[in-house]
Tab-separated table of C-alpha atoms in Angstrom:
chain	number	residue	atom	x	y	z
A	1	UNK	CA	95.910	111.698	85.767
A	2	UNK	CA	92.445	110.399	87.291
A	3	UNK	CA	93.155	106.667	88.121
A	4	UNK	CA	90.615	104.041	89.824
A	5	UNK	CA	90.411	105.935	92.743
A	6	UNK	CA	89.849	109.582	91.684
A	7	UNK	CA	86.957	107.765	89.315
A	8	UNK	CA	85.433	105.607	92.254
A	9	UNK	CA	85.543	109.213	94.370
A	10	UNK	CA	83.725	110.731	91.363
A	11	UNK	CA	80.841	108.752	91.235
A	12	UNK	CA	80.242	108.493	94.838
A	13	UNK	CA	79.801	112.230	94.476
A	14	UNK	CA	77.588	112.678	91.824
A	15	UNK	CA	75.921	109.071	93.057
A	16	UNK	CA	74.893	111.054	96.137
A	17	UNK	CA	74.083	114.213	94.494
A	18	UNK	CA	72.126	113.091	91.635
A	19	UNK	CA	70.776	109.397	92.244
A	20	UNK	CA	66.966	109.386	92.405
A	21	UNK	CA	66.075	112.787	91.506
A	22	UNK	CA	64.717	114.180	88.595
A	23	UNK	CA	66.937	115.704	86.200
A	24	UNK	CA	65.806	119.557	85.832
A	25	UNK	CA	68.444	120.883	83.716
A	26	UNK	CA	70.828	119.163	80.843
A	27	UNK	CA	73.406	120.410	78.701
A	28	UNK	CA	74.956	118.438	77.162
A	29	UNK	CA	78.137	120.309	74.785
A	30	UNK	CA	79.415	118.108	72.332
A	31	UNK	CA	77.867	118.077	68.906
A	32	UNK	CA	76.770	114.521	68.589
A	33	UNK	CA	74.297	114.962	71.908
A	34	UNK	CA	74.023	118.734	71.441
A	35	UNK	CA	69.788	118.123	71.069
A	36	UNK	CA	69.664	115.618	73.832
A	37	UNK	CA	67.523	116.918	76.324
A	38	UNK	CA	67.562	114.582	79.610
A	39	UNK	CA	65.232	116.892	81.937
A	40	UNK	CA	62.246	115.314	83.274
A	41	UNK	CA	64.200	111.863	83.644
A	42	UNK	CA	65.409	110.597	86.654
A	43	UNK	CA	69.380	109.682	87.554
A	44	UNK	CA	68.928	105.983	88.702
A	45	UNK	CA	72.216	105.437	89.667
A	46	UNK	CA	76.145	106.417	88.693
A	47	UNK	CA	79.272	103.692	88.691
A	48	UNK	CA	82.510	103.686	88.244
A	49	UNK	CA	83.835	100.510	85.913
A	50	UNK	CA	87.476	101.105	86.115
A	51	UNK	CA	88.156	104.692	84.964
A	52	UNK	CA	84.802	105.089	83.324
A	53	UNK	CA	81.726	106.733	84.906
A	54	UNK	CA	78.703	105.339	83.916
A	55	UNK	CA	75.243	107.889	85.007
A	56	UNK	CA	72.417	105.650	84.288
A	57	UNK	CA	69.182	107.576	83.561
A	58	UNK	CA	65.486	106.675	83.190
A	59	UNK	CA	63.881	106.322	80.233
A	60	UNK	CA	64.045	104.748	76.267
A	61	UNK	CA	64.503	101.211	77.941
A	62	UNK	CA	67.672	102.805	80.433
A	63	UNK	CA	70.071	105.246	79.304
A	64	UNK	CA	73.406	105.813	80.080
A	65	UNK	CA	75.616	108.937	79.974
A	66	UNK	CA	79.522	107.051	80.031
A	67	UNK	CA	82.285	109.570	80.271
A	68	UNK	CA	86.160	109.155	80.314
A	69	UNK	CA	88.607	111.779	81.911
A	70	UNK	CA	91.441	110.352	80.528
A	71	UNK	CA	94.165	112.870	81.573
A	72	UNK	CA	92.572	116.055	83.159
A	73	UNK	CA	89.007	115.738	82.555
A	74	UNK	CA	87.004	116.222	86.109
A	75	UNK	CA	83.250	116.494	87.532
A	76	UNK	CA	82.397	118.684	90.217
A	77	UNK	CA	79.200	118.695	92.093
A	78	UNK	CA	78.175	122.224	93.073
A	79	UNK	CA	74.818	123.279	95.570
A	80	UNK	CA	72.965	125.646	93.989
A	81	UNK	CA	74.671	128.692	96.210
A	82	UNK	CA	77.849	127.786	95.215
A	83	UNK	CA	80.094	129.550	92.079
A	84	UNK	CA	81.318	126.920	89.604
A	85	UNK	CA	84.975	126.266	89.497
A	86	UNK	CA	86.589	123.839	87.512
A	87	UNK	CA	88.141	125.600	84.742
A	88	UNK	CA	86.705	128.215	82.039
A	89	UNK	CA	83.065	128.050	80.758
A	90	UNK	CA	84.356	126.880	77.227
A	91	UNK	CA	85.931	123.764	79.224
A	92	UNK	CA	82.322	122.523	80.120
A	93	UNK	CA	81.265	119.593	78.492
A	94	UNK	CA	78.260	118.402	80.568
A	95	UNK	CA	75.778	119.725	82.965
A	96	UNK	CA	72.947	117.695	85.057
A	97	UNK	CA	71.236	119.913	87.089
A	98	UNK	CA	68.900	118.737	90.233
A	99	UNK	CA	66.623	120.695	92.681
A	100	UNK	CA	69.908	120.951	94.566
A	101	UNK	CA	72.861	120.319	93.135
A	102	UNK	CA	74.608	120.530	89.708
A	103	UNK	CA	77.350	118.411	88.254
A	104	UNK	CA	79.373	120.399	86.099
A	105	UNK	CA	81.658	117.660	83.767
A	106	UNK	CA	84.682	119.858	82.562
A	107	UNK	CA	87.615	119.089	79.482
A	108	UNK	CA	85.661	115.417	79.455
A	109	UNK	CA	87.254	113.731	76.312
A	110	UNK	CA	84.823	111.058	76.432
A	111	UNK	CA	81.035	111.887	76.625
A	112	UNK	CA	78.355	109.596	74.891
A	113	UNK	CA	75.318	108.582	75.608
A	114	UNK	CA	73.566	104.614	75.076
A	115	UNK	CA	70.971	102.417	75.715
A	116	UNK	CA	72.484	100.888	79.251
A	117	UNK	CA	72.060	97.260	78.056
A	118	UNK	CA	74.676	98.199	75.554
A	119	UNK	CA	77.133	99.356	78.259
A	120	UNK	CA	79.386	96.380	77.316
A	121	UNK	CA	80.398	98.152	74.084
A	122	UNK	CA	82.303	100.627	76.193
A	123	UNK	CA	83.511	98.815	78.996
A	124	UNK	CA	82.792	95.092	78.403
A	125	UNK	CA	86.875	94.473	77.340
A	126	UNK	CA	87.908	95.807	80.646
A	127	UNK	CA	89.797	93.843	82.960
A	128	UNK	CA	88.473	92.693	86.530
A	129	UNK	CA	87.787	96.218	88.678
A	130	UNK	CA	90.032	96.990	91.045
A	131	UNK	CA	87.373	98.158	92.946
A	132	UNK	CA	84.181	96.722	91.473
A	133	UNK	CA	82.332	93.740	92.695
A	134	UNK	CA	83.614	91.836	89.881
A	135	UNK	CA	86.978	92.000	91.406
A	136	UNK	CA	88.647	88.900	91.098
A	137	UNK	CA	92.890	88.809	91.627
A	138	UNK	CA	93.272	85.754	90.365
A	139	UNK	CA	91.729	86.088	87.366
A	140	UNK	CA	94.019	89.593	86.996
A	141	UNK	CA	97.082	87.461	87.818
A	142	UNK	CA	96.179	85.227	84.929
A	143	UNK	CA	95.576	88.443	82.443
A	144	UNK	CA	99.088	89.748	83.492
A	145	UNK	CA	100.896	86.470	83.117
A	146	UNK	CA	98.653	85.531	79.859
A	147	UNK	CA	101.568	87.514	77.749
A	148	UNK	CA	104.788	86.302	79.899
A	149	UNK	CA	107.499	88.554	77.382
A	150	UNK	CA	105.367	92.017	78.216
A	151	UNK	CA	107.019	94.636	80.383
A	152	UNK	CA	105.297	94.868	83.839
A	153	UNK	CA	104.742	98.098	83.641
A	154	UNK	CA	102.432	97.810	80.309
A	155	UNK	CA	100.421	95.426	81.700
A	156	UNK	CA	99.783	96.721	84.434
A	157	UNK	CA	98.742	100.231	82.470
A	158	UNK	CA	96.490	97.709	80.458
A	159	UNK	CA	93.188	97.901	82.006
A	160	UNK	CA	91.997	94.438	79.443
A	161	UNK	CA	94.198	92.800	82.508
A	162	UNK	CA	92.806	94.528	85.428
A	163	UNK	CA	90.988	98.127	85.529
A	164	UNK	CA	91.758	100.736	87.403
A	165	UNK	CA	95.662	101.087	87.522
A	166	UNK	CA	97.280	104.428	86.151
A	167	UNK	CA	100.791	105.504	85.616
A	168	UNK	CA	101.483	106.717	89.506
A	169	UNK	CA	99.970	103.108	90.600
A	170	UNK	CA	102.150	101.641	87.863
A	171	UNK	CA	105.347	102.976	89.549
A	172	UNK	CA	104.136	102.056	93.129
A	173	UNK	CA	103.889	98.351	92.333
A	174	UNK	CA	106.598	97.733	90.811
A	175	UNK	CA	108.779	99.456	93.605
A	176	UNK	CA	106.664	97.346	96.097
A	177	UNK	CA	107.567	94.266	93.692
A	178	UNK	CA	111.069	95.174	93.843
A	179	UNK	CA	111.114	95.089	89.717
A	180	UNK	CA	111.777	97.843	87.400
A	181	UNK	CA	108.926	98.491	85.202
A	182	UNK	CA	110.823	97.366	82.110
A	183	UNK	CA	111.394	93.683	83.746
A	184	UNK	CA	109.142	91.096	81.480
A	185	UNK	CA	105.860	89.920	83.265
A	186	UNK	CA	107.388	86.171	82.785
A	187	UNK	CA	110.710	87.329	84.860
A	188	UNK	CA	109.026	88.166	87.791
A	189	UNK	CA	110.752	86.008	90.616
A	190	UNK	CA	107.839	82.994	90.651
A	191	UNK	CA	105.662	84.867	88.389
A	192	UNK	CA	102.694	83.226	89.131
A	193	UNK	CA	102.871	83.797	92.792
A	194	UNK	CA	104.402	87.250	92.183
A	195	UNK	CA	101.502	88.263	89.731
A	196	UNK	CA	98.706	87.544	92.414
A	197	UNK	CA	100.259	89.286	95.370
A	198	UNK	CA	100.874	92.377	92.688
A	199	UNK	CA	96.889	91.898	91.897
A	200	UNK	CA	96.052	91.580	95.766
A	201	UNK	CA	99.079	94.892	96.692
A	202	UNK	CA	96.724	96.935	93.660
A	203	UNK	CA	93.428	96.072	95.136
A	204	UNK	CA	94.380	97.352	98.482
A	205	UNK	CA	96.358	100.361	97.705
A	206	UNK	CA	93.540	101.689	95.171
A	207	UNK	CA	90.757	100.824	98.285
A	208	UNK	CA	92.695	102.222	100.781
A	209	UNK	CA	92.748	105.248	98.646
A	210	UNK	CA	88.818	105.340	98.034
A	211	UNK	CA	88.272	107.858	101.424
A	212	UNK	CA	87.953	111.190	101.413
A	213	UNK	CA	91.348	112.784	101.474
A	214	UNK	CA	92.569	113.636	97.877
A	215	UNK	CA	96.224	113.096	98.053
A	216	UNK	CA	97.499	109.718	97.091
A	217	UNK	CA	99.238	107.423	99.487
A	218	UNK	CA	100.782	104.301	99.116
A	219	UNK	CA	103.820	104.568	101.848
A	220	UNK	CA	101.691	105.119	104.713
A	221	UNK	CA	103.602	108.128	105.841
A	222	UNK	CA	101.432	111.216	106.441
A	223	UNK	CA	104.371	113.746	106.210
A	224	UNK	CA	104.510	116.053	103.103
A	225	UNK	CA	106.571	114.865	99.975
A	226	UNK	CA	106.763	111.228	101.517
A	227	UNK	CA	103.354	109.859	100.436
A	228	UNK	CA	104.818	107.923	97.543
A	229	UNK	CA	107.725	105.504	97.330
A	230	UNK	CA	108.973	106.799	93.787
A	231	UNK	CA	106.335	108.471	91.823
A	232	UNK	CA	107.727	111.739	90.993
A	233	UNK	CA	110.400	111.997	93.340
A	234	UNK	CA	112.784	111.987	90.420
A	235	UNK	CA	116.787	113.023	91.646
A	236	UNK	CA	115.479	112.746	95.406
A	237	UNK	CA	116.384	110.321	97.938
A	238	UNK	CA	114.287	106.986	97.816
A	239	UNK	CA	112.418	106.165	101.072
A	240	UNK	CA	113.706	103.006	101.459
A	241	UNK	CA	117.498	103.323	100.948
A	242	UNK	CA	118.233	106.382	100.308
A	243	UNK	CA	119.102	106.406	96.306
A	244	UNK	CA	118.383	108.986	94.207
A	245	UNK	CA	115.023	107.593	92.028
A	246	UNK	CA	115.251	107.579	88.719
A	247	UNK	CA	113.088	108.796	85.737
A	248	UNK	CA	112.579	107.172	82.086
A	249	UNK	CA	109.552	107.552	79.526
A	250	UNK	CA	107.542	104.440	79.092
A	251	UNK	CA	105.191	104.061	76.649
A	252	UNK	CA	105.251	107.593	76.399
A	253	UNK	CA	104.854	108.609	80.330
A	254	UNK	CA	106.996	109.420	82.499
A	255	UNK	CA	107.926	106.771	85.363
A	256	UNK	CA	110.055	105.975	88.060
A	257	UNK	CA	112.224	103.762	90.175
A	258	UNK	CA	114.768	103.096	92.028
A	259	UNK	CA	118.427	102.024	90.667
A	260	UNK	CA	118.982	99.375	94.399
A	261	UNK	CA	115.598	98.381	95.257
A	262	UNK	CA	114.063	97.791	92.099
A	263	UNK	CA	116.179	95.143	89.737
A	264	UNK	CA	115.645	93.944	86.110
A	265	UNK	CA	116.194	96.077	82.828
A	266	UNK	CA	116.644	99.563	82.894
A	267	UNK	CA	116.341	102.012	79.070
């Protein structure tokens, strides 16, 4: 699953690719902007807002193309050499074309385009981004401990308190919290200093993860299978101590923990 990071990663490419050049080809494959026709316009610029992409375009007062990828959706920036990979041709959902590059959206569950002063209708409930100049981890400490009977691990998955956390980064804090993800927001040990260092742990994992290098890290450890603490390490030996980590569905997803390091209710 795409979280803050992958997103943030995503627009820097097609920022660099596409920002301030004229749009030469559009295709845009969904049937409510099947007519749209964006060539001729220019891409001004292209943000992430938690895990939304938002491609602001030229034109009509300031457009903007927000897309989603929700579970597998992806873009991929291509040079006009290159062969497209991604996934099938049916998959593609978008295409903005440049003298010299193309970015190819594929499986995107979200794509719609609107005027960019009405950008808060699809991103204005978000939470402070993780990695957004509105980031703010007090404020996120105060949305996580604003509903003290919730289990951490929903609020942190709720991106009204803070944007940009999916389920791996779920799993990471709460081993780093020492809590199990079931363990109520209000019986944190001292919630309210708990909840900021969880908000201020979030901010730098997800920025430290912002570089180039794909794979995920949160341990620090560069050696293969040890990148994460507890994500998907299910039946193998924790990092810490040794326990086998242990895997539940929450909210529908699949997480993990540890049965020694990580206290607090368990299903």
């Amino acid at each position: 699953m795409p979280e803050g990071d992958s997103v943030w990663r995503a627009a820097a490419r097609l920022h660099a690719a596409l920002a301030g050049r004229e749009i030469t080809r559009s295709d845009l494959r969904t049937p409510r902007l099947a007519t749209v026709d964006l060539t001729g316009r220019t891409t001004l610029d292209v943000t992430p807002r938690g895990k939304h992409l938002l491609a602001r375009i030229s034109g009509d007062g300031g457009l903007t193309l927000h897309s989603h990828l929700r579970m597998d959706g992806a873009w991929h920036v291509f040079t006009a050499d290159e062969t497209w990979h991604g996934g099938p041709a049916y998959e593609i959902r978008a295409i903005l074309g440049t003298a010299g590059h193309t970015a190819v959206g594929y499986r995107l569950p979200v794509l719609e385009l609107l005027r960019t002063a009405d950008e808060d209708r699809v991103v204005g409930h978000l939470g402070p981004d993780l990695l957004g100049p509105d980031w703010d981890a007090a404020k996120a400490a105060a949305n996580l401990l604003a509903a003290p009977e919730r289990p951490l691990g929903e609020a942190l998955l709720d991106q009204r308190n803070l944007a940009g956390i999916g389920n791996v980064y779920k799993a990471e804090l709460c081993f780093l919290a020492g809590v199990t993800p079931w363990t109520p927001v209000g019986g944190l040990p001292d919630p309210d200093t708990t909840a900021v260092r969880l908000a201020t742990a979030a901010h730098r994992l997800l920025r430290a993860n912002t570089g180039a290098r794909e794979a995920r890290n949160t341990t620090g450890i560069r050696r293969r299978g040890q990148a994460l603490f507890v994500y998907g390490r299910a039946h193998r030996p924790c990092l810490r101590c040794g326990t086998p980590v242990r895997q539940a569905p929450q909210d529908d997803r699949p997480t993990y923990w540890c049965p020694r390091c990580q206290s607090g209710p368990t299903p």
